[in-house]
Coordinates of C-alpha atoms in Angstrom, one line a residue:
M119 CA 19.0 -21.3 33.6
T120 CA 18.4 -20.3 30.0
S121 CA 21.5 -19.3 28.1
R122 CA 21.4 -15.8 26.7
N123 CA 23.0 -16.9 23.5
T124 CA 20.6 -19.8 22.6
L125 CA 17.0 -20.2 22.0
P126 CA 15.3 -21.2 25.2
S127 CA 13.3 -24.4 25.5
A128 CA 10.6 -23.0 27.6
A129 CA 7.1 -24.5 27.2
P130 CA 4.8 -22.6 24.7
S131 CA 2.3 -20.2 26.2
R132 CA -1.3 -21.2 26.5
R133 CA -2.2 -18.7 23.8
T134 CA 0.3 -20.3 21.4
L135 CA -1.0 -23.8 22.1
V136 CA -4.6 -22.7 21.5
K137 CA -3.8 -21.0 18.3
A138 CA -1.5 -23.8 17.1
A139 CA -4.3 -26.3 17.7
A140 CA -6.7 -24.3 15.6
V141 CA -4.2 -23.4 12.9
T142 CA -1.6 -26.1 12.4
A143 CA -4.1 -28.5 10.9
V144 CA -5.0 -26.0 8.2
A145 CA -1.7 -24.3 7.6
A146 CA 0.4 -27.2 6.3
P147 CA -2.0 -28.1 3.4
A148 CA -2.1 -24.5 2.4
L149 CA 1.7 -24.4 2.0
V150 CA 1.7 -27.6 0.0
A151 CA -1.0 -26.2 -2.3
A152 CA 0.9 -22.9 -2.6
A153 CA 4.0 -24.8 -3.6
S154 CA 2.1 -26.6 -6.4
P155 CA 0.0 -24.0 -8.2
A156 CA -2.5 -25.1 -10.8
A157 CA -0.8 -25.2 -14.2
A158 CA -2.2 -24.5 -17.6
D159 CA -2.7 -27.5 -19.9
G160 CA -3.1 -25.3 -22.9
H161 CA -6.9 -25.0 -22.6
A162 CA -7.7 -24.8 -18.9
P163 CA -7.2 -21.5 -17.0
A164 CA -4.4 -21.5 -14.5
F165 CA -3.7 -19.9 -11.1
L166 CA 0.1 -19.4 -11.5
H167 CA 0.6 -16.7 -8.9
G168 CA -1.0 -18.2 -5.8
V169 CA -3.7 -16.7 -3.6
A170 CA -3.6 -14.0 -1.0
S171 CA -5.7 -12.2 1.7
G172 CA -5.3 -8.9 3.4
D173 CA -6.6 -6.0 5.4
P174 CA -8.7 -8.2 7.8
L175 CA -11.7 -6.7 9.6
P176 CA -14.0 -8.2 12.3
D177 CA -16.5 -9.2 9.7
G178 CA -14.5 -9.6 6.6
V179 CA -11.2 -9.8 4.6
L180 CA -9.9 -9.0 1.2
L181 CA -9.2 -12.0 -1.1
W182 CA -6.9 -11.9 -4.1
T183 CA -5.7 -14.1 -7.0
R184 CA -4.6 -13.8 -10.6
V185 CA -6.0 -16.1 -13.3
T186 CA -4.1 -16.9 -16.5
P187 CA -7.1 -17.7 -18.9
T188 CA -4.9 -18.7 -21.9
P189 CA -1.2 -19.4 -22.2
D190 CA -0.6 -16.1 -24.1
A191 CA -2.3 -14.0 -21.3
V192 CA 0.9 -13.4 -19.4
P193 CA 1.0 -10.6 -16.9
G194 CA 1.4 -7.2 -18.5
S195 CA 0.6 -8.4 -22.0
G196 CA -3.0 -7.1 -22.2
K197 CA -4.0 -10.4 -23.8
G198 CA -6.6 -12.9 -22.8
P199 CA -10.4 -13.3 -22.7
D200 CA -12.7 -12.1 -20.0
T201 CA -12.9 -15.0 -17.5
E202 CA -15.4 -15.8 -14.7
V203 CA -13.6 -16.6 -11.5
R204 CA -15.6 -18.2 -8.7
W205 CA -14.6 -17.9 -5.1
E206 CA -15.6 -19.6 -1.9
V207 CA -14.8 -19.2 1.8
A208 CA -15.2 -22.1 4.3
E209 CA -14.7 -23.0 7.9
D210 CA -12.7 -26.1 7.1
K211 CA -9.9 -27.1 4.8
A212 CA -12.2 -29.7 3.0
F213 CA -14.6 -26.9 2.1
S214 CA -17.5 -28.9 3.4
R215 CA -18.8 -25.9 5.5
T216 CA -18.9 -23.1 3.0
V217 CA -20.0 -19.7 4.5
A218 CA -19.6 -17.4 1.5
R219 CA -19.3 -17.7 -2.3
G220 CA -19.6 -15.7 -5.4
A221 CA -18.2 -14.9 -8.8
V222 CA -16.3 -12.0 -10.4
T223 CA -15.0 -11.5 -14.0
A224 CA -11.3 -11.1 -14.5
T225 CA -10.4 -8.9 -17.5
T226 CA -7.4 -7.3 -19.1
A227 CA -8.4 -4.0 -17.4
T228 CA -7.0 -5.4 -14.1
D229 CA -4.4 -7.7 -15.7
H230 CA -6.7 -10.6 -14.9
T231 CA -6.2 -10.1 -11.2
V232 CA -9.2 -10.6 -8.9
K233 CA -10.0 -8.9 -5.6
V234 CA -13.0 -9.8 -3.5
D235 CA -14.0 -7.8 -0.3
V236 CA -15.8 -10.5 1.6
R237 CA -18.1 -9.5 4.4
G238 CA -20.5 -11.2 6.8
L239 CA -17.8 -13.4 8.5
R240 CA -17.4 -14.0 12.2
P241 CA -14.8 -12.0 14.2
E242 CA -11.5 -13.5 15.3
T243 CA -12.0 -16.6 13.2
S244 CA -9.8 -18.6 10.8
Y245 CA -11.2 -19.4 7.4
W246 CA -10.2 -21.2 4.2
F247 CA -10.6 -19.7 0.7
R248 CA -10.0 -20.7 -2.9
F249 CA -10.9 -19.7 -6.4
A250 CA -12.0 -21.7 -9.5
A251 CA -12.2 -20.9 -13.2
G252 CA -13.4 -22.8 -16.3
D253 CA -16.5 -24.9 -16.8
S254 CA -16.5 -28.4 -18.2
S255 CA -20.0 -27.9 -19.6
T256 CA -18.5 -25.3 -22.0
G257 CA -15.6 -27.4 -23.0
V258 CA -13.1 -25.6 -20.8
A259 CA -11.8 -27.7 -17.9
E260 CA -12.4 -26.4 -14.5
T261 CA -9.3 -25.4 -12.5
L262 CA -9.1 -24.9 -8.7
S263 CA -6.6 -22.5 -7.3
P264 CA -4.4 -23.4 -4.3
A265 CA -6.3 -23.0 -1.0
G266 CA -5.4 -20.2 1.4
R267 CA -6.0 -19.6 5.0
T268 CA -7.0 -16.2 6.5
R269 CA -8.2 -14.8 9.7
T270 CA -10.6 -12.0 10.8
T271 CA -9.8 -9.5 13.6
P272 CA -11.6 -9.2 16.9
V273 CA -14.6 -6.9 17.3
Y274 CA -13.7 -3.3 17.9
D275 CA -14.5 -3.3 21.7
A276 CA -13.3 -6.8 22.4
A277 CA -10.9 -7.5 25.3
V278 CA -8.1 -9.2 23.5
P279 CA -5.3 -11.1 25.4
G280 CA -2.8 -10.8 22.7
I281 CA -2.0 -10.3 19.0
R282 CA 1.1 -11.4 17.0
F283 CA 2.4 -10.2 13.7
G284 CA 5.2 -11.2 11.4
V285 CA 7.1 -8.1 10.3
V286 CA 9.1 -7.8 7.1
S287 CA 10.5 -5.3 4.5
C288 CA 12.9 -4.9 1.6
S289 CA 12.8 -8.0 -0.5
N290 CA 15.1 -7.6 -3.6
W291 CA 14.5 -10.5 -6.0
E292 CA 18.1 -10.3 -7.4
A293 CA 19.8 -10.3 -4.0
G294 CA 18.6 -13.6 -2.5
H295 CA 15.8 -16.1 -1.9
F296 CA 12.7 -15.2 0.2
A297 CA 13.4 -17.8 3.0
S298 CA 12.1 -15.3 5.6
Y299 CA 8.6 -15.6 4.0
R300 CA 8.8 -19.4 4.2
H301 CA 9.7 -19.3 7.9
L302 CA 6.8 -17.0 8.6
A303 CA 4.4 -19.0 6.5
A304 CA 5.3 -22.1 8.7
R305 CA 4.4 -20.3 11.9
A306 CA 0.9 -21.2 13.3
D307 CA 0.8 -18.4 15.8
L308 CA 0.4 -15.2 13.7
D309 CA -2.6 -13.1 13.3
A310 CA -1.2 -11.3 10.2
V311 CA 2.0 -10.3 8.5
L312 CA 3.0 -6.6 8.2
H313 CA 4.9 -5.7 5.1
L314 CA 6.5 -2.3 5.6
G315 CA 7.5 -1.6 2.0
D316 CA 9.9 -2.4 -0.8
Y317 CA 7.9 -5.5 -1.7
I318 CA 9.3 -5.2 -5.2
Y319 CA 12.3 -3.4 -6.6
E320 CA 12.2 -1.3 -9.8
Y321 CA 15.8 -1.7 -11.1
G322 CA 16.9 -3.4 -14.2
T323 CA 19.0 -6.5 -13.9
G324 CA 22.4 -5.8 -12.3
E325 CA 21.6 -2.2 -11.5
Y326 CA 21.2 -2.6 -7.8
P327 CA 23.4 -3.5 -6.1
K328 CA 26.2 -3.0 -8.7
T329 CA 28.9 -4.5 -6.4
R330 CA 27.7 -8.1 -6.4
H331 CA 26.6 -10.9 -8.8
V332 CA 22.9 -11.3 -9.7
L333 CA 21.5 -14.4 -8.0
R334 CA 18.4 -14.4 -10.1
A335 CA 17.5 -11.9 -12.8
H336 CA 14.6 -9.5 -12.8
E337 CA 11.9 -9.6 -15.4
P338 CA 11.6 -7.5 -17.4
R339 CA 15.4 -7.1 -17.6
H340 CA 15.2 -3.3 -17.9
E341 CA 14.1 -0.9 -15.3
I342 CA 10.3 -0.9 -15.0
V343 CA 8.6 2.3 -16.1
S344 CA 5.3 1.4 -17.9
L345 CA 2.1 -0.2 -16.6
G346 CA 3.0 -3.4 -18.4
D347 CA 6.5 -3.3 -16.8
Y348 CA 5.2 -2.9 -13.2
R349 CA 2.6 -5.7 -13.8
T350 CA 5.3 -8.0 -15.1
R351 CA 7.6 -7.3 -12.1
H352 CA 4.8 -7.9 -9.6
A353 CA 4.0 -11.1 -11.3
Q354 CA 7.6 -12.3 -11.1
Y355 CA 7.7 -11.7 -7.4
K356 CA 4.5 -13.6 -6.9
S357 CA 5.9 -16.5 -8.8
D358 CA 8.2 -17.1 -5.8
R359 CA 7.1 -20.2 -3.9
D360 CA 8.0 -18.8 -0.5
L361 CA 6.1 -15.6 -1.1
Q362 CA 3.1 -17.7 -2.3
A363 CA 3.3 -19.7 0.8
L364 CA 3.3 -16.6 3.0
H365 CA 0.2 -15.2 1.3
A366 CA -1.5 -18.6 1.5
A367 CA -0.9 -18.9 5.2
H368 CA -1.6 -15.4 6.7
P369 CA -3.4 -12.2 5.8
V370 CA -0.8 -9.6 4.7
I371 CA -1.2 -6.0 5.7
A372 CA 1.0 -3.9 3.4
I373 CA 2.2 -0.4 2.8
W374 CA 4.5 0.8 0.1
D375 CA 7.9 2.6 0.2
D376 CA 9.9 4.0 -2.7
H377 CA 11.0 0.9 -4.7
E378 CA 7.4 0.1 -5.5
F379 CA 7.9 3.2 -7.7
A380 CA 11.5 4.3 -7.9
D381 CA 14.3 4.9 -5.5
D382 CA 13.8 7.9 -3.2
T383 CA 10.3 8.7 -4.5
W384 CA 8.7 12.0 -3.6
S385 CA 5.4 13.4 -4.7
D386 CA 6.6 14.9 -8.0
G387 CA 9.6 12.7 -8.9
A388 CA 12.3 10.3 -7.7
D389 CA 16.1 10.2 -7.5
N390 CA 15.9 7.2 -9.8
H391 CA 13.8 8.8 -12.5
S392 CA 14.8 10.9 -15.5
P393 CA 12.0 12.7 -17.3
D394 CA 14.1 13.0 -20.4
S395 CA 14.5 9.3 -20.9
E396 CA 11.7 7.8 -18.8
G397 CA 8.8 10.2 -19.4
A398 CA 6.5 12.2 -17.1
W399 CA 6.7 11.2 -13.4
A400 CA 3.0 11.5 -12.9
Q401 CA 2.4 8.8 -15.6
R402 CA 5.0 6.5 -14.1
M403 CA 3.7 6.9 -10.6
A404 CA 0.1 6.3 -11.8
A405 CA 1.2 3.1 -13.5
A406 CA 3.0 1.9 -10.5
K407 CA 0.1 2.6 -8.2
R408 CA -2.4 0.9 -10.5
A409 CA -0.2 -2.2 -10.7
Y410 CA 0.2 -2.2 -6.9
F411 CA -3.5 -2.1 -6.2
E412 CA -4.1 -4.8 -8.8
W413 CA -1.5 -7.2 -7.5
M414 CA -1.6 -6.6 -3.8
P415 CA -4.3 -7.7 -1.2
V416 CA -4.8 -4.0 -0.2
R417 CA -8.1 -2.2 -0.4
T418 CA -8.0 0.3 -3.3
S419 CA -8.3 3.9 -2.1
T420 CA -10.1 6.5 -4.2
E421 CA -7.3 8.9 -3.3
G422 CA -4.6 6.5 -4.6
T423 CA -3.0 6.0 -1.2
V424 CA -2.3 3.3 1.4
Y425 CA -2.7 5.2 4.6
R426 CA -5.5 3.6 6.6
R427 CA -6.3 2.2 10.1
L428 CA -7.0 -1.3 11.3
R429 CA -8.1 -2.2 14.8
F430 CA -7.5 -5.3 16.9
G431 CA -10.1 -5.0 19.7
R432 CA -9.3 -2.7 22.5
L433 CA -5.7 -4.0 22.5
A434 CA -4.3 -2.2 19.5
D435 CA -5.0 0.3 16.7
L436 CA -2.7 0.0 13.7
H437 CA -2.1 3.2 11.8
L438 CA -0.5 2.6 8.4
L439 CA 1.3 5.5 6.6
D440 CA 2.0 6.5 3.0
L441 CA 5.2 8.5 3.1
R442 CA 5.8 8.7 -0.6
S443 CA 2.7 10.2 -2.2
F444 CA 2.6 13.6 -0.4
R445 CA 6.2 14.4 0.6
D446 CA 8.3 17.2 -0.6
Q447 CA 11.6 16.5 -2.4
Q448 CA 14.5 15.4 -0.3
V449 CA 17.1 18.1 0.3
R450 CA 20.8 17.9 0.8
T451 CA 22.2 17.4 4.3
G452 CA 23.7 20.7 5.5
S453 CA 21.4 22.8 3.3
G454 CA 19.5 24.1 6.3
K455 CA 16.2 23.1 4.8
V456 CA 15.5 20.0 6.8
D457 CA 13.9 22.1 9.5
D458 CA 11.8 24.2 7.1
P459 CA 8.2 24.1 8.4
E460 CA 6.9 24.4 4.9
R461 CA 8.3 21.0 4.0
T462 CA 6.4 17.8 4.8
I463 CA 6.9 14.0 4.6
T464 CA 3.3 13.2 5.4
G465 CA 1.2 15.9 3.8
R466 CA -1.1 18.1 6.0
A467 CA -4.2 15.9 5.7
Q468 CA -2.4 12.6 6.6
L469 CA -0.5 14.2 9.6
D470 CA -3.8 15.6 10.9
W471 CA -5.4 12.2 10.4
L472 CA -2.6 10.5 12.3
K473 CA -2.6 12.9 15.2
A474 CA -6.4 12.7 15.6
G475 CA -6.3 8.9 15.5
L476 CA -3.6 8.6 18.0
A477 CA -5.1 11.1 20.4
S478 CA -8.6 9.6 20.2
S479 CA -7.6 6.0 20.4
D480 CA -8.9 4.0 23.4
A481 CA -6.7 1.0 22.5
S482 CA -4.0 -0.1 24.9
W483 CA -1.3 0.3 22.1
K484 CA -1.0 2.6 19.2
L485 CA 1.1 0.9 16.5
V486 CA 2.3 2.9 13.6
G487 CA 3.5 1.3 10.4
T488 CA 6.0 3.7 8.9
S489 CA 8.2 2.9 5.9
V490 CA 11.1 5.1 7.0
M491 CA 12.7 5.6 10.4
I492 CA 11.3 8.3 12.6
S493 CA 14.0 8.2 15.3
P494 CA 16.5 11.0 14.9
V495 CA 20.0 9.7 14.0
A496 CA 23.3 11.7 13.9
F497 CA 26.2 9.7 12.6
G498 CA 29.0 11.1 14.7
S499 CA 32.5 10.2 13.8
L500 CA 32.9 7.1 11.6
P501 CA 36.3 5.8 10.5
S502 CA 36.9 6.7 6.8
H503 CA 36.8 3.1 5.6
L504 CA 33.2 2.8 7.0
L505 CA 31.8 6.2 6.1
G506 CA 31.3 5.4 2.5
P507 CA 29.6 2.0 3.0
V508 CA 27.4 3.3 5.9
A509 CA 26.5 6.3 3.8
E510 CA 25.5 4.0 0.9
L511 CA 23.4 1.9 3.2
M512 CA 21.7 4.8 5.0
G513 CA 21.3 7.2 2.1
I514 CA 23.6 9.9 3.6
P515 CA 26.2 12.0 1.8
S516 CA 29.5 10.1 1.6
G517 CA 31.5 13.2 2.5
G518 CA 30.1 13.2 5.8
L519 CA 27.3 13.8 7.5
A520 CA 24.7 14.0 9.7
V521 CA 21.3 12.8 8.6
N522 CA 19.5 10.7 6.2
T523 CA 17.1 13.2 4.6
D524 CA 14.9 10.5 3.0
Q525 CA 13.8 9.6 6.6
W526 CA 11.9 11.8 9.0
D527 CA 15.3 13.4 9.7
G528 CA 14.8 15.3 6.5
Y529 CA 11.4 16.6 7.6
T530 CA 12.0 17.6 11.2
D531 CA 9.0 19.9 11.6
D532 CA 6.5 17.1 10.9
R533 CA 8.3 15.0 13.4
R534 CA 8.5 17.7 16.0
E535 CA 4.8 18.4 15.6
L536 CA 3.9 14.7 15.9
L537 CA 6.1 13.9 18.9
T538 CA 5.1 17.1 20.7
H539 CA 1.5 16.1 20.1
L540 CA 2.1 12.7 21.7
K541 CA 3.8 14.4 24.7
D542 CA 1.3 17.2 25.2
R543 CA -1.8 15.1 24.8
G544 CA -0.4 12.4 27.1
V545 CA -0.7 9.7 24.3
R546 CA 1.1 6.6 25.7
N547 CA 2.2 3.3 24.3
T548 CA 2.9 4.5 20.7
V549 CA 5.2 2.1 18.9
F550 CA 6.6 2.8 15.4
L551 CA 7.2 -0.3 13.2
T552 CA 9.7 0.5 10.4
G553 CA 11.6 -1.0 7.5
D554 CA 13.6 0.6 4.7
I555 CA 17.2 0.6 5.8
H556 CA 18.2 -3.1 5.7
M557 CA 19.2 -3.1 9.4
A558 CA 17.4 -3.9 12.7
W559 CA 17.2 -1.2 15.4
A560 CA 15.5 -0.9 18.8
N561 CA 15.1 2.8 19.7
D562 CA 13.5 5.2 22.1
V563 CA 12.0 8.1 20.2
P564 CA 12.9 11.3 22.1
V565 CA 11.2 14.6 21.7
T566 CA 14.6 16.3 21.9
A567 CA 17.4 14.0 21.0
A568 CA 20.2 16.4 22.0
T569 CA 19.2 16.3 25.7
Y570 CA 18.1 12.7 25.9
P571 CA 17.7 10.9 28.3
K572 CA 17.1 13.9 30.5
S573 CA 14.3 14.9 28.1
A574 CA 11.2 12.8 27.5
S575 CA 10.8 9.8 25.1
A576 CA 7.4 10.2 23.3
A577 CA 7.4 6.7 21.8
T578 CA 9.5 3.7 20.8
E579 CA 10.5 2.2 17.5
F580 CA 11.3 -1.3 16.2
V581 CA 13.1 -1.4 12.8
V582 CA 13.3 -4.7 11.0
T583 CA 16.1 -5.7 8.7
S584 CA 15.7 -6.7 5.0
V585 CA 14.5 -9.9 3.6
T586 CA 17.3 -9.9 1.1
S587 CA 18.5 -6.4 0.3
D588 CA 22.1 -5.5 0.9
N589 CA 23.3 -4.5 4.3
L590 CA 26.8 -3.5 5.6
D591 CA 28.6 -6.8 5.4
D592 CA 27.2 -7.4 1.9
I593 CA 28.5 -4.0 0.7
L594 CA 31.9 -4.4 2.3
H595 CA 32.2 -8.1 1.4
V596 CA 33.3 -8.9 4.9
P597 CA 32.1 -11.4 7.5
A598 CA 29.1 -10.4 9.7
N599 CA 29.9 -8.8 13.1
T600 CA 33.2 -7.4 12.1
A601 CA 33.1 -3.9 10.6
S602 CA 29.6 -3.4 12.0
Y603 CA 30.9 -3.4 15.6
I604 CA 32.8 -0.2 14.9
A605 CA 30.0 1.5 12.9
S606 CA 27.2 0.6 15.3
A607 CA 29.3 1.7 18.3
A608 CA 29.9 5.1 16.7
I609 CA 26.2 5.5 15.9
K610 CA 25.1 4.5 19.4
A611 CA 27.6 6.8 21.0
A612 CA 26.2 9.8 19.1
N613 CA 22.5 8.7 19.7
R614 CA 21.8 7.7 23.3
H615 CA 18.3 6.7 22.5
V616 CA 19.5 3.9 20.2
H617 CA 19.7 0.7 22.1
W618 CA 20.7 -1.8 19.5
I619 CA 21.6 -2.1 15.8
D620 CA 22.2 -5.1 13.6
M621 CA 23.8 -4.0 10.4
D622 CA 24.7 -7.4 8.9
H623 CA 21.9 -9.9 8.9
H624 CA 18.7 -10.6 6.9
G625 CA 15.5 -11.9 8.3
Y626 CA 12.3 -10.8 9.9
G627 CA 10.6 -9.8 13.2
V628 CA 7.7 -11.2 15.2
L629 CA 5.8 -8.6 17.2
D630 CA 3.8 -9.8 20.2
V631 CA 1.5 -7.4 21.9
T632 CA -0.3 -7.8 25.3
D633 CA -1.8 -5.3 27.6
Q634 CA 1.5 -5.3 29.6
R635 CA 4.0 -4.9 26.8
S636 CA 4.9 -4.9 23.1
Q637 CA 7.8 -7.2 22.3
M638 CA 9.8 -7.5 19.0
D639 CA 11.7 -10.8 18.5
Y640 CA 14.3 -10.6 15.8
Y641 CA 15.1 -13.6 13.6
V642 CA 18.0 -14.0 11.2
L643 CA 18.7 -16.3 8.2
S644 CA 21.7 -18.5 7.8
D645 CA 22.3 -17.4 4.2
R646 CA 20.0 -15.2 2.0
E647 CA 21.4 -16.9 -1.1
D648 CA 20.3 -20.4 0.1
P649 CA 16.7 -21.2 -0.8
A650 CA 16.7 -23.7 2.1
A651 CA 18.2 -21.2 4.6
S652 CA 17.5 -21.8 8.3
S653 CA 16.3 -19.2 10.7
K654 CA 17.2 -18.5 14.3
W655 CA 16.2 -16.1 17.0
T656 CA 18.9 -13.5 17.7
R657 CA 17.5 -10.7 20.0
S658 CA 14.4 -9.3 21.6
Y659 CA 13.4 -5.9 22.9
R660 CA 10.1 -4.8 24.5
T661 CA 8.3 -1.7 25.6
L662 CA 6.5 -2.0 28.9
S663 CA 3.1 -0.3 29.1
G664 CA 3.4 3.4 30.1
T665 CA 7.2 3.6 29.8
Q666 CA 7.8 4.9 26.2
K667 CA 11.2 3.1 26.4
V668 CA 12.7 -0.1 25.1
E669 CA 14.5 -2.7 27.1
R670 CA 16.3 -5.9 26.2
V671 CA 14.6 -9.2 26.8
Y672 CA 16.7 -12.4 26.8
T673 CA 14.1 -14.9 25.6
P674 CA 11.6 -14.6 22.7
V675 CA 7.9 -14.9 23.2
R676 CA 6.9 -18.6 23.0

């Protein structure tokens, strides 16, 4: 019998074996290449920030890189000549069977980043891609980028036996190393990786968190405000070898949260923004969005947003939300305004788009990528020594109470409208995938939390912990699984729809979806400050088709 406290040694599923056979042979060289990016020799262009792919479609995928044409053309500098960058996509790692190629010019207008929306590919197929710059015939040595692997999605009406995603959020450079990315990059069984926000952090060195030493300093050292600042910070994050390995191994599907802009961003400002000293918010937000679309493998929207929809055959529709661009300002807990029907977290157009997409979907599962938690949470009675740290972690008032108004709890009319829509329209198998709060949760999402479980659950929610950002044991400077036992017990007692909380660990999730169920396997790191940190499975929860409830599973998907 398999122990409930150890990783089982069950044989891999047929699907895992098939995908591993197809992918393992190509994934390892990509990681090696990503770990050794082409370096400038003073004359040749260089690919110092790796390669990436994202937003896969049945017939295509978005490819990304950044070229450094001359040594002085550092990110954010506005320096460097226009440079032709050639790209190619192949069926094999040796690039002997090229299926697409082309060229694009990298300029200072996009910080010498390159994005290519490749079409004409076969569905549900793995490909290799790479870039090149320079031309020996002109006296500039040619440089090849690291090679990357990507994968297209199934055709829209395909019967798909399963899909599998890595799921991450909240990667603060100064708080630790990105070992979670390394472990996901090494997996041969993922269709894509979902990044649910806080890909970068905006703070100056030592500003967040203030209670601990800085493991590695941010660049620039000051808080980022200008376009050049945001470009420099994105470049620093993409200099991380583990992050480069992740992007080289899998397509990444990303949304933003607040720290891609500033803490607690709303449509016209942020808690961490002062117009007097940092200028107009609209200018800062425009700079942050421009840098994000330049540096991320995300298709640029003419509306400057990231909400969009991807499909994985008839198995799943993935609805991705932008919960920062259109929301009203957060209000104080106890102000009575959290229920105001005039206040919104989504904006009217996005909420209507989401409701229509969920109701019309013929997919077995409706997955929703949301940067902040939708499940209602009341905090009950916490001991005084835990109230402050939990308040800091969750963004609630330290004097006590009840909701985190940066989450959907601060915009209850939008949540009520959405959940009532799911219930009244009979929309089943909706699963929210969430980051933001540096903790792992497994929740039912009740229509009326006060009467749950007698009232209905409209959906379920899996929240992943942070890659590095502080959680409870970090804030308190205590061992894991000590103070958190008391805090999590108090929260669960006041919220019967919450099945599990991990307040202490860092890591990632792996979501596996079949017609019968959606299962989240939670993995934790041995030490976020150790670049060679190990990873182990810790818990699993699933939602069986038609139930709208989560249940514990004692083995991960193999």
